[in-house]
PDB file of N, CA and C in Angstrom:
ATOM      1  N   MET A  28     141.624 291.026  39.900  1.00 61.00           N
ATOM      2  CA  MET A  28     142.148 291.778  40.998  1.00 61.00           C
ATOM      3  C   MET A  28     141.002 292.552  41.658  1.00 61.00           C
ATOM      4  N   GLN A  29     140.971 292.531  42.953  1.00 73.00           N
ATOM      5  CA  GLN A  29     139.915 293.179  43.722  1.00 73.00           C
ATOM      6  C   GLN A  29     140.216 294.659  43.913  1.00 73.00           C
ATOM      7  N   ARG A  30     139.272 295.490  43.616  1.00 84.00           N
ATOM      8  CA  ARG A  30     139.434 296.934  43.798  1.00 84.00           C
ATOM      9  C   ARG A  30     138.993 297.321  45.208  1.00 84.00           C
ATOM     10  N   LEU A  31     139.746 298.189  45.847  1.00 91.00           N
ATOM     11  CA  LEU A  31     139.383 298.702  47.162  1.00 91.00           C
ATOM     12  C   LEU A  31     138.698 300.056  47.000  1.00 91.00           C
ATOM     13  N   ALA A  32     137.931 300.432  48.001  1.00 93.00           N
ATOM     14  CA  ALA A  32     137.140 301.664  47.932  1.00 93.00           C
ATOM     15  C   ALA A  32     137.724 302.744  48.827  1.00 93.00           C
ATOM     16  N   LYS A  33     137.534 303.976  48.405  1.00 93.00           N
ATOM     17  CA  LYS A  33     137.837 305.117  49.268  1.00 93.00           C
ATOM     18  C   LYS A  33     136.545 305.941  49.353  1.00 93.00           C
ATOM     19  N   PRO A  34     136.391 306.744  50.378  1.00 94.00           N
ATOM     20  CA  PRO A  34     135.127 307.474  50.551  1.00 94.00           C
ATOM     21  C   PRO A  34     134.705 308.292  49.335  1.00 94.00           C
ATOM     22  N   SER A  35     135.651 308.838  48.587  1.00 93.00           N
ATOM     23  CA  SER A  35     135.296 309.658  47.419  1.00 93.00           C
ATOM     24  C   SER A  35     134.779 308.825  46.245  1.00 93.00           C
ATOM     25  N   ASP A  36     134.905 307.492  46.300  1.00 92.00           N
ATOM     26  CA  ASP A  36     134.386 306.627  45.239  1.00 92.00           C
ATOM     27  C   ASP A  36     132.865 306.515  45.271  1.00 92.00           C
ATOM     28  N   TYR A  37     132.275 306.759  46.412  1.00 94.00           N
ATOM     29  CA  TYR A  37     130.835 306.567  46.573  1.00 94.00           C
ATOM     30  C   TYR A  37     130.049 307.664  45.864  1.00 94.00           C
ATOM     31  N   VAL A  38     128.918 307.276  45.275  1.00 93.00           N
ATOM     32  CA  VAL A  38     127.999 308.237  44.666  1.00 93.00           C
ATOM     33  C   VAL A  38     126.652 308.123  45.372  1.00 93.00           C
ATOM     34  N   LEU A  39     125.988 309.247  45.526  1.00 92.00           N
ATOM     35  CA  LEU A  39     124.695 309.286  46.190  1.00 92.00           C
ATOM     36  C   LEU A  39     123.625 308.822  45.217  1.00 92.00           C
ATOM     37  N   GLN A  40     122.780 307.901  45.673  1.00 88.00           N
ATOM     38  CA  GLN A  40     121.747 307.335  44.813  1.00 88.00           C
ATOM     39  C   GLN A  40     120.478 307.129  45.623  1.00 88.00           C
ATOM     40  N   ASP A  41     119.336 307.278  44.977  1.00 84.00           N
ATOM     41  CA  ASP A  41     118.054 307.053  45.634  1.00 84.00           C
ATOM     42  C   ASP A  41     117.729 305.561  45.565  1.00 84.00           C
ATOM     43  N   ILE A  42     117.597 304.924  46.738  1.00 78.00           N
ATOM     44  CA  ILE A  42     117.285 303.499  46.820  1.00 78.00           C
ATOM     45  C   ILE A  42     116.020 303.351  47.644  1.00 78.00           C
ATOM     46  N   LEU A  43     114.956 302.914  46.984  1.00 78.00           N
ATOM     47  CA  LEU A  43     113.665 302.717  47.644  1.00 78.00           C
ATOM     48  C   LEU A  43     113.220 303.970  48.396  1.00 78.00           C
ATOM     49  N   GLY A  44     113.376 305.119  47.761  1.00 80.00           N
ATOM     50  CA  GLY A  44     112.936 306.370  48.347  1.00 80.00           C
ATOM     51  C   GLY A  44     113.859 306.949  49.402  1.00 80.00           C
ATOM     52  N   ARG A  45     115.045 306.405  49.510  1.00 83.00           N
ATOM     53  CA  ARG A  45     115.992 306.869  50.531  1.00 83.00           C
ATOM     54  C   ARG A  45     117.348 307.088  49.868  1.00 83.00           C
ATOM     55  N   SER A  46     118.005 308.189  50.180  1.00 89.00           N
ATOM     56  CA  SER A  46     119.321 308.475  49.606  1.00 89.00           C
ATOM     57  C   SER A  46     120.392 307.696  50.350  1.00 89.00           C
ATOM     58  N   GLN A  47     121.167 306.908  49.594  1.00 91.00           N
ATOM     59  CA  GLN A  47     122.284 306.156  50.158  1.00 91.00           C
ATOM     60  C   GLN A  47     123.459 306.236  49.190  1.00 91.00           C
ATOM     61  N   TYR A  48     124.646 305.975  49.719  1.00 93.00           N
ATOM     62  CA  TYR A  48     125.865 305.992  48.914  1.00 93.00           C
ATOM     63  C   TYR A  48     126.156 304.583  48.405  1.00 93.00           C
ATOM     64  N   VAL A  49     126.497 304.487  47.116  1.00 92.00           N
ATOM     65  CA  VAL A  49     126.822 303.200  46.500  1.00 92.00           C
ATOM     66  C   VAL A  49     128.141 303.312  45.747  1.00 92.00           C
ATOM     67  N   LEU A  50     128.761 302.153  45.532  1.00 92.00           N
ATOM     68  CA  LEU A  50     129.970 302.077  44.714  1.00 92.00           C
ATOM     69  C   LEU A  50     129.537 301.782  43.281  1.00 92.00           C
ATOM     70  N   PRO A  51     129.882 302.631  42.322  1.00 89.00           N
ATOM     71  CA  PRO A  51     129.383 302.454  40.961  1.00 89.00           C
ATOM     72  C   PRO A  51     129.846 301.163  40.286  1.00 89.00           C
ATOM     73  N   TRP A  52     130.994 300.622  40.664  1.00 87.00           N
ATOM     74  CA  TRP A  52     131.496 299.413  40.011  1.00 87.00           C
ATOM     75  C   TRP A  52     130.991 298.130  40.669  1.00 87.00           C
ATOM     76  N   GLU A  53     130.417 298.218  41.840  1.00 86.00           N
ATOM     77  CA  GLU A  53     129.981 297.018  42.567  1.00 86.00           C
ATOM     78  C   GLU A  53     128.481 296.840  42.370  1.00 86.00           C
ATOM     79  N   ASP A  54     128.110 295.825  41.568  1.00 79.00           N
ATOM     80  CA  ASP A  54     126.692 295.622  41.283  1.00 79.00           C
ATOM     81  C   ASP A  54     125.997 294.711  42.290  1.00 79.00           C
ATOM     82  N   LYS A  55     126.736 294.183  43.246  1.00 82.00           N
ATOM     83  CA  LYS A  55     126.155 293.287  44.248  1.00 82.00           C
ATOM     84  C   LYS A  55     126.008 294.013  45.580  1.00 82.00           C
ATOM     85  N   LEU A  56     124.991 293.607  46.341  1.00 86.00           N
ATOM     86  CA  LEU A  56     124.875 294.090  47.709  1.00 86.00           C
ATOM     87  C   LEU A  56     125.907 293.357  48.540  1.00 86.00           C
ATOM     88  N   CYS A  57     126.682 294.082  49.288  1.00 89.00           N
ATOM     89  CA  CYS A  57     127.708 293.485  50.131  1.00 89.00           C
ATOM     90  C   CYS A  57     128.008 294.455  51.268  1.00 89.00           C
ATOM     91  N   PRO A  58     128.760 294.038  52.265  1.00 91.00           N
ATOM     92  CA  PRO A  58     129.089 294.963  53.350  1.00 91.00           C
ATOM     93  C   PRO A  58     129.734 296.237  52.803  1.00 91.00           C
ATOM     94  N   GLY A  59     129.204 297.384  53.220  1.00 91.00           N
ATOM     95  CA  GLY A  59     129.726 298.661  52.764  1.00 91.00           C
ATOM     96  C   GLY A  59     129.125 299.177  51.476  1.00 91.00           C
ATOM     97  N   ASN A  60     128.221 298.433  50.872  1.00 90.00           N
ATOM     98  CA  ASN A  60     127.570 298.851  49.632  1.00 90.00           C
ATOM     99  C   ASN A  60     126.146 298.328  49.593  1.00 90.00           C
ATOM    100  N   PRO A  61     125.142 299.166  49.764  1.00 90.00           N
ATOM    101  CA  PRO A  61     125.140 300.602  49.979  1.00 90.00           C
ATOM    102  C   PRO A  61     125.440 300.958  51.434  1.00 90.00           C
ATOM    103  N   THR A  62     125.630 302.253  51.675  1.00 92.00           N
ATOM    104  CA  THR A  62     125.933 302.721  53.024  1.00 92.00           C
ATOM    105  C   THR A  62     125.382 304.130  53.224  1.00 92.00           C
ATOM    106  N   ASP A  63     125.180 304.490  54.472  1.00 92.00           N
ATOM    107  CA  ASP A  63     124.766 305.855  54.809  1.00 92.00           C
ATOM    108  C   ASP A  63     125.976 306.768  54.982  1.00 92.00           C
ATOM    109  N   ASP A  64     127.138 306.185  55.294  1.00 93.00           N
ATOM    110  CA  ASP A  64     128.352 306.955  55.573  1.00 93.00           C
ATOM    111  C   ASP A  64     129.504 306.408  54.730  1.00 93.00           C
ATOM    112  N   PRO A  65     129.995 307.162  53.736  1.00 94.00           N
ATOM    113  CA  PRO A  65     131.075 306.668  52.880  1.00 94.00           C
ATOM    114  C   PRO A  65     132.351 306.302  53.635  1.00 94.00           C
ATOM    115  N   ASP A  66     132.674 307.019  54.713  1.00 95.00           N
ATOM    116  CA  ASP A  66     133.889 306.696  55.472  1.00 95.00           C
ATOM    117  C   ASP A  66     133.781 305.308  56.097  1.00 95.00           C
ATOM    118  N   ALA A  67     132.686 305.060  56.806  1.00 94.00           N
ATOM    119  CA  ALA A  67     132.487 303.753  57.438  1.00 94.00           C
ATOM    120  C   ALA A  67     132.260 302.674  56.386  1.00 94.00           C
ATOM    121  N   GLY A  68     131.537 303.013  55.316  1.00 93.00           N
ATOM    122  CA  GLY A  68     131.264 302.046  54.258  1.00 93.00           C
ATOM    123  C   GLY A  68     132.520 301.579  53.551  1.00 93.00           C
ATOM    124  N   SER A  69     133.458 302.501  53.310  1.00 94.00           N
ATOM    125  CA  SER A  69     134.693 302.106  52.622  1.00 94.00           C
ATOM    126  C   SER A  69     135.521 301.161  53.486  1.00 94.00           C
ATOM    127  N   ILE A  70     135.544 301.395  54.784  1.00 95.00           N
ATOM    128  CA  ILE A  70     136.274 300.484  55.685  1.00 95.00           C
ATOM    129  C   ILE A  70     135.631 299.105  55.660  1.00 95.00           C
ATOM    130  N   GLU A  71     134.313 299.074  55.775  1.00 94.00           N
ATOM    131  CA  GLU A  71     133.596 297.794  55.785  1.00 94.00           C
ATOM    132  C   GLU A  71     133.742 297.073  54.449  1.00 94.00           C
ATOM    133  N   TYR A  72     133.633 297.819  53.333  1.00 94.00           N
ATOM    134  CA  TYR A  72     133.773 297.212  52.016  1.00 94.00           C
ATOM    135  C   TYR A  72     135.180 296.660  51.814  1.00 94.00           C
ATOM    136  N   ASN A  73     136.196 297.416  52.213  1.00 94.00           N
ATOM    137  CA  ASN A  73     137.578 296.969  52.028  1.00 94.00           C
ATOM    138  C   ASN A  73     137.883 295.720  52.845  1.00 94.00           C
ATOM    139  N   GLU A  74     137.370 295.635  54.069  1.00 93.00           N
ATOM    140  CA  GLU A  74     137.551 294.414  54.868  1.00 93.00           C
ATOM    141  C   GLU A  74     136.925 293.220  54.155  1.00 93.00           C
ATOM    142  N   HIS A  75     135.725 293.428  53.598  1.00 90.00           N
ATOM    143  CA  HIS A  75     135.042 292.361  52.862  1.00 90.00           C
ATOM    144  C   HIS A  75     135.822 291.992  51.589  1.00 90.00           C
ATOM    145  N   ALA A  76     136.324 292.993  50.868  1.00 90.00           N
ATOM    146  CA  ALA A  76     137.065 292.740  49.631  1.00 90.00           C
ATOM    147  C   ALA A  76     138.361 291.990  49.905  1.00 90.00           C
ATOM    148  N   ILE A  77     139.055 292.340  50.977  1.00 90.00           N
ATOM    149  CA  ILE A  77     140.299 291.645  51.333  1.00 90.00           C
ATOM    150  C   ILE A  77     140.005 290.201  51.707  1.00 90.00           C
ATOM    151  N   GLU A  78     138.949 289.988  52.471  1.00 88.00           N
ATOM    152  CA  GLU A  78     138.575 288.616  52.835  1.00 88.00           C
ATOM    153  C   GLU A  78     138.196 287.810  51.593  1.00 88.00           C
ATOM    154  N   ARG A  79     137.470 288.449  50.661  1.00 84.00           N
ATOM    155  CA  ARG A  79     137.083 287.775  49.421  1.00 84.00           C
ATOM    156  C   ARG A  79     138.320 287.443  48.588  1.00 84.00           C
ATOM    157  N   ALA A  80     139.307 288.342  48.551  1.00 83.00           N
ATOM    158  CA  ALA A  80     140.538 288.099  47.795  1.00 83.00           C
ATOM    159  C   ALA A  80     141.361 286.977  48.424  1.00 83.00           C
ATOM    160  N   HIS A  81     141.380 286.898  49.741  1.00 82.00           N
ATOM    161  CA  HIS A  81     142.122 285.836  50.429  1.00 82.00           C
ATOM    162  C   HIS A  81     141.500 284.468  50.184  1.00 82.00           C
ATOM    163  N   ASN A  82     140.229 284.440  49.849  1.00 77.00           N
ATOM    164  CA  ASN A  82     139.552 283.177  49.560  1.00 77.00           C
ATOM    165  C   ASN A  82     139.606 282.846  48.074  1.00 77.00           C
ATOM    166  N   GLY A  83     140.585 283.358  47.382  1.00 71.00           N
ATOM    167  CA  GLY A  83     140.768 283.031  45.971  1.00 71.00           C
ATOM    168  C   GLY A  83     139.788 283.725  45.048  1.00 71.00           C
ATOM    169  N   GLY A  84     139.237 284.830  45.483  1.00 61.00           N
ATOM    170  CA  GLY A  84     138.287 285.547  44.644  1.00 61.00           C
ATOM    171  C   GLY A  84     136.899 284.955  44.661  1.00 61.00           C
ATOM    172  N   MET A  85     136.735 283.874  45.374  1.00 56.00           N
ATOM    173  CA  MET A  85     135.419 283.250  45.465  1.00 56.00           C
ATOM    174  C   MET A  85     134.583 284.026  46.469  1.00 56.00           C
ATOM    175  N   THR A  86     133.306 284.052  46.222  1.00 56.00           N
ATOM    176  CA  THR A  86     132.439 284.695  47.196  1.00 56.00           C
ATOM    177  C   THR A  86     132.373 283.833  48.446  1.00 56.00           C
ATOM    178  N   ILE A  87     132.246 284.480  49.550  1.00 53.00           N
ATOM    179  CA  ILE A  87     132.233 283.790  50.835  1.00 53.00           C
ATOM    180  C   ILE A  87     130.845 283.215  51.070  1.00 53.00           C
ATOM    181  N   ALA A  88     130.784 281.921  51.335  1.00 60.00           N
ATOM    182  CA  ALA A  88     129.496 281.280  51.593  1.00 60.00           C
ATOM    183  C   ALA A  88     128.986 281.733  52.953  1.00 60.00           C
ATOM    184  N   THR A  89     127.883 282.444  52.932  1.00 66.00           N
ATOM    185  CA  THR A  89     127.320 282.952  54.173  1.00 66.00           C
ATOM    186  C   THR A  89     125.821 282.727  54.183  1.00 66.00           C
ATOM    187  N   ASP A  90     125.237 282.973  55.312  1.00 74.00           N
ATOM    188  CA  ASP A  90     123.794 282.873  55.472  1.00 74.00           C
ATOM    189  C   ASP A  90     123.194 284.245  55.173  1.00 74.00           C
ATOM    190  N   PRO A  91     122.374 284.387  54.120  1.00 74.00           N
ATOM    191  CA  PRO A  91     121.862 285.710  53.765  1.00 74.00           C
ATOM    192  C   PRO A  91     120.977 286.330  54.846  1.00 74.00           C
ATOM    193  N   VAL A  92     120.246 285.507  55.584  1.00 71.00           N
ATOM    194  CA  VAL A  92     119.406 286.050  56.654  1.00 71.00           C
ATOM    195  C   VAL A  92     120.290 286.590  57.772  1.00 71.00           C
ATOM    196  N   ALA A  93     121.309 285.831  58.149  1.00 74.00           N
ATOM    197  CA  ALA A  93     122.235 286.295  59.185  1.00 74.00           C
ATOM    198  C   ALA A  93     122.960 287.558  58.732  1.00 74.00           C
ATOM    199  N   ASP A  94     123.331 287.627  57.448  1.00 73.00           N
ATOM    200  CA  ASP A  94     123.979 288.828  56.927  1.00 73.00           C
ATOM    201  C   ASP A  94     123.061 290.041  57.032  1.00 73.00           C
ATOM    202  N   ALA A  95     121.783 289.856  56.701  1.00 70.00           N
ATOM    203  CA  ALA A  95     120.829 290.967  56.782  1.00 70.00           C
ATOM    204  C   ALA A  95     120.654 291.437  58.216  1.00 70.00           C
ATOM    205  N   VAL A  96     120.565 290.494  59.140  1.00 71.00           N
ATOM    206  CA  VAL A  96     120.407 290.856  60.552  1.00 71.00           C
ATOM    207  C   VAL A  96     121.662 291.559  61.065  1.00 71.00           C
ATOM    208  N   ASN A  97     122.841 291.024  60.731  1.00 73.00           N
ATOM    209  CA  ASN A  97     124.090 291.663  61.166  1.00 73.00           C
ATOM    210  C   ASN A  97     124.237 293.064  60.577  1.00 73.00           C
ATOM    211  N   ALA A  98     123.879 293.218  59.306  1.00 71.00           N
ATOM    212  CA  ALA A  98     123.951 294.541  58.690  1.00 71.00           C
ATOM    213  C   ALA A  98     122.978 295.499  59.365  1.00 71.00           C
ATOM    214  N   ALA A  99     121.801 295.003  59.731  1.00 71.00           N
ATOM    215  CA  ALA A  99     120.812 295.851  60.412  1.00 71.00           C
ATOM    216  C   ALA A  99     121.322 296.304  61.768  1.00 71.00           C
ATOM    217  N   LEU A 100     122.040 295.433  62.443  1.00 69.00           N
ATOM    218  CA  LEU A 100     122.528 295.774  63.777  1.00 69.00           C
ATOM    219  C   LEU A 100     123.638 296.814  63.752  1.00 69.00           C
ATOM    220  N   LYS A 101     124.461 296.810  62.695  1.00 70.00           N
ATOM    221  CA  LYS A 101     125.604 297.726  62.706  1.00 70.00           C
ATOM    222  C   LYS A 101     125.510 298.868  61.703  1.00 70.00           C
ATOM    223  N   THR A 102     124.403 298.976  60.977  1.00 69.00           N
ATOM    224  CA  THR A 102     124.254 300.046  60.003  1.00 69.00           C
ATOM    225  C   THR A 102     123.313 301.113  60.539  1.00 69.00           C
ATOM    226  N   PRO A 103     123.780 302.365  60.616  1.00 69.00           N
ATOM    227  CA  PRO A 103     122.867 303.418  61.042  1.00 69.00           C
ATOM    228  C   PRO A 103     121.820 303.673  59.966  1.00 69.00           C
ATOM    229  N   GLY A 104     120.641 304.031  60.370  1.00 71.00           N
ATOM    230  CA  GLY A 104     119.575 304.299  59.414  1.00 71.00           C
ATOM    231  C   GLY A 104     118.479 303.259  59.512  1.00 71.00           C
ATOM    232  N   GLU A 105     117.417 303.495  58.788  1.00 74.00           N
ATOM    233  CA  GLU A 105     116.229 302.662  58.919  1.00 74.00           C
ATOM    234  C   GLU A 105     116.061 301.610  57.827  1.00 74.00           C
ATOM    235  N   ALA A 106     116.779 301.695  56.723  1.00 70.00           N
ATOM    236  CA  ALA A 106     116.551 300.762  55.617  1.00 70.00           C
ATOM    237  C   ALA A 106     116.802 299.321  56.028  1.00 70.00           C
ATOM    238  N   TYR A 107     117.959 299.049  56.625  1.00 68.00           N
ATOM    239  CA  TYR A 107     118.262 297.685  57.037  1.00 68.00           C
ATOM    240  C   TYR A 107     117.372 297.245  58.193  1.00 68.00           C
ATOM    241  N   ARG A 108     117.075 298.176  59.106  1.00 71.00           N
ATOM    242  CA  ARG A 108     116.233 297.810  60.250  1.00 71.00           C
ATOM    243  C   ARG A 108     114.824 297.432  59.792  1.00 71.00           C
ATOM    244  N   ALA A 109     114.285 298.170  58.843  1.00 77.00           N
ATOM    245  CA  ALA A 109     112.965 297.847  58.312  1.00 77.00           C
ATOM    246  C   ALA A 109     112.996 296.496  57.605  1.00 77.00           C
ATOM    247  N   PHE A 110     114.071 296.223  56.869  1.00 74.00           N
ATOM    248  CA  PHE A 110     114.212 294.937  56.191  1.00 74.00           C
ATOM    249  C   PHE A 110     114.289 293.793  57.197  1.00 74.00           C
ATOM    250  N   ALA A 111     115.087 293.962  58.251  1.00 72.00           N
ATOM    251  CA  ALA A 111     115.198 292.930  59.281  1.00 72.00           C
ATOM    252  C   ALA A 111     113.866 292.731  59.990  1.00 72.00           C
ATOM    253  N   ASP A 112     113.117 293.806  60.207  1.00 77.00           N
ATOM    254  CA  ASP A 112     111.800 293.693  60.831  1.00 77.00           C
ATOM    255  C   ASP A 112     110.849 292.906  59.935  1.00 77.00           C
ATOM    256  N   ASP A 113     110.892 293.160  58.611  1.00 76.00           N
ATOM    257  CA  ASP A 113     110.064 292.395  57.673  1.00 76.00           C
ATOM    258  C   ASP A 113     110.452 290.922  57.666  1.00 76.00           C
ATOM    259  N   LEU A 114     111.761 290.636  57.714  1.00 75.00           N
ATOM    260  CA  LEU A 114     112.208 289.240  57.754  1.00 75.00           C
ATOM    261  C   LEU A 114     111.697 288.526  58.998  1.00 75.00           C
ATOM    262  N   SER A 115     111.810 289.187  60.141  1.00 77.00           N
ATOM    263  CA  SER A 115     111.355 288.542  61.376  1.00 77.00           C
ATOM    264  C   SER A 115     109.843 288.376  61.377  1.00 77.00           C
ATOM    265  N   ALA A 116     109.106 289.346  60.841  1.00 80.00           N
ATOM    266  CA  ALA A 116     107.650 289.226  60.772  1.00 80.00           C
ATOM    267  C   ALA A 116     107.247 288.069  59.863  1.00 80.00           C
ATOM    268  N   ALA A 117     107.955 287.907  58.735  1.00 77.00           N
ATOM    269  CA  ALA A 117     107.658 286.788  57.835  1.00 77.00           C
ATOM    270  C   ALA A 117     107.968 285.460  58.507  1.00 77.00           C
ATOM    271  N   TYR A 118     109.082 285.400  59.229  1.00 75.00           N
ATOM    272  CA  TYR A 118     109.473 284.169  59.920  1.00 75.00           C
ATOM    273  C   TYR A 118     108.463 283.803  61.005  1.00 75.00           C
ATOM    274  N   LEU A 119     107.967 284.804  61.719  1.00 79.00           N
ATOM    275  CA  LEU A 119     107.024 284.552  62.806  1.00 79.00           C
ATOM    276  C   LEU A 119     105.580 284.439  62.322  1.00 79.00           C
ATOM    277  N   GLY A 120     105.364 284.603  61.032  1.00 77.00           N
ATOM    278  CA  GLY A 120     104.018 284.462  60.484  1.00 77.00           C
ATOM    279  C   GLY A 120     103.146 285.688  60.689  1.00 77.00           C
ATOM    280  N   ARG A 121     103.727 286.825  61.030  1.00 75.00           N
ATOM    281  CA  ARG A 121     102.955 288.043  61.250  1.00 75.00           C
ATOM    282  C   ARG A 121     102.878 288.912  59.997  1.00 75.00           C
ATOM    283  N   TYR A 122     103.591 288.555  58.950  1.00 69.00           N
ATOM    284  CA  TYR A 122     103.627 289.377  57.742  1.00 69.00           C
ATOM    285  C   TYR A 122     102.441 289.023  56.861  1.00 69.00           C
ATOM    286  N   GLN A 123     101.737 290.031  56.369  1.00 67.00           N
ATOM    287  CA  GLN A 123     100.588 289.789  55.508  1.00 67.00           C
ATOM    288  C   GLN A 123     100.731 290.604  54.227  1.00 67.00           C
ATOM    289  N   PHE A 124     100.405 289.968  53.116  1.00 64.00           N
ATOM    290  CA  PHE A 124     100.399 290.667  51.844  1.00 64.00           C
ATOM    291  C   PHE A 124      99.013 291.262  51.622  1.00 64.00           C
ATOM    292  N   ARG A 125      98.973 292.437  51.042  1.00 66.00           N
ATOM    293  CA  ARG A 125      97.684 293.059  50.756  1.00 66.00           C
ATOM    294  C   ARG A 125      97.078 292.393  49.537  1.00 66.00           C
ATOM    295  N   THR A 126      95.944 291.783  49.719  1.00 68.00           N
ATOM    296  CA  THR A 126      95.258 291.134  48.599  1.00 68.00           C
ATOM    297  C   THR A 126      93.833 291.645  48.449  1.00 68.00           C
ATOM    298  N   ASP A 127      93.472 292.714  49.164  1.00 68.00           N
ATOM    299  CA  ASP A 127      92.104 293.206  49.090  1.00 68.00           C
ATOM    300  C   ASP A 127      91.759 293.763  47.709  1.00 68.00           C
ATOM    301  N   ASP A 128      92.760 294.162  46.928  1.00 70.00           N
ATOM    302  CA  ASP A 128      92.505 294.664  45.582  1.00 70.00           C
ATOM    303  C   ASP A 128      92.930 293.656  44.510  1.00 70.00           C
ATOM    304  N   LEU A 129      92.980 292.392  44.873  1.00 71.00           N
ATOM    305  CA  LEU A 129      93.436 291.338  43.961  1.00 71.00           C
ATOM    306  C   LEU A 129      92.577 291.255  42.703  1.00 71.00           C
ATOM    307  N   ASP A 130      91.285 291.553  42.814  1.00 77.00           N
ATOM    308  CA  ASP A 130      90.401 291.479  41.651  1.00 77.00           C
ATOM    309  C   ASP A 130      90.791 292.471  40.556  1.00 77.00           C
ATOM    310  N   SER A 131      91.417 293.566  40.920  1.00 77.00           N
ATOM    311  CA  SER A 131      91.788 294.575  39.926  1.00 77.00           C
ATOM    312  C   SER A 131      93.171 294.331  39.321  1.00 77.00           C
ATOM    313  N   TRP A 132      93.887 293.309  39.787  1.00 76.00           N
ATOM    314  CA  TRP A 132      95.219 293.014  39.261  1.00 76.00           C
ATOM    315  C   TRP A 132      95.119 292.385  37.877  1.00 76.00           C
ATOM    316  N   PRO A 133      96.092 292.627  36.998  1.00 77.00           N
ATOM    317  CA  PRO A 133      96.114 291.965  35.691  1.00 77.00           C
ATOM    318  C   PRO A 133      96.307 290.449  35.858  1.00 77.00           C
ATOM    319  N   ALA A 134      95.791 289.691  34.909  1.00 78.00           N
ATOM    320  CA  ALA A 134      95.848 288.225  34.990  1.00 78.00           C
ATOM    321  C   ALA A 134      97.285 287.714  35.054  1.00 78.00           C
ATOM    322  N   GLU A 135      98.210 288.334  34.299  1.00 76.00           N
ATOM    323  CA  GLU A 135      99.597 287.852  34.313  1.00 76.00           C
ATOM    324  C   GLU A 135     100.264 288.090  35.666  1.00 76.00           C
ATOM    325  N   THR A 136      99.831 289.099  36.397  1.00 71.00           N
ATOM    326  CA  THR A 136     100.380 289.348  37.727  1.00 71.00           C
ATOM    327  C   THR A 136      99.860 288.321  38.721  1.00 71.00           C
ATOM    328  N   LYS A 137      98.600 287.961  38.604  1.00 67.00           N
ATOM    329  CA  LYS A 137      98.001 286.986  39.523  1.00 67.00           C
ATOM    330  C   LYS A 137      98.661 285.622  39.394  1.00 67.00           C
ATOM    331  N   SER A 138      99.107 285.274  38.194  1.00 63.00           N
ATOM    332  CA  SER A 138      99.678 283.941  37.984  1.00 63.00           C
ATOM    333  C   SER A 138     101.062 283.799  38.585  1.00 63.00           C
ATOM    334  N   LEU A 139     101.706 284.903  38.934  1.00 53.00           N
ATOM    335  CA  LEU A 139     103.035 284.843  39.532  1.00 53.00           C
ATOM    336  C   LEU A 139     102.888 284.393  40.943  1.00 53.00           C
TER     337      LEU A 139
END
């Protein structure tokens, strides 16, 4: 059975140096989790949960890149926007990894 969220269910958590609200029982990233606003997040999460329940409890097959872009467009705050900017930079070939200190990295890290 799918659990629905209410704004008081959200707990404040530090995610990548930024405070956001998360649902403690939901271990997956999905619409409404995490969120900057528990009121808006609970509405978005509940719509997603109802749609997931209507599909027999199966996760909805979606495009993760499109989901990230859509979340960036409708989520206030900079976390999703920065992520979408990194995705577009990687797609356009403008993203660069810092390798100037590669010589000081441990051997097991270099092999990854």
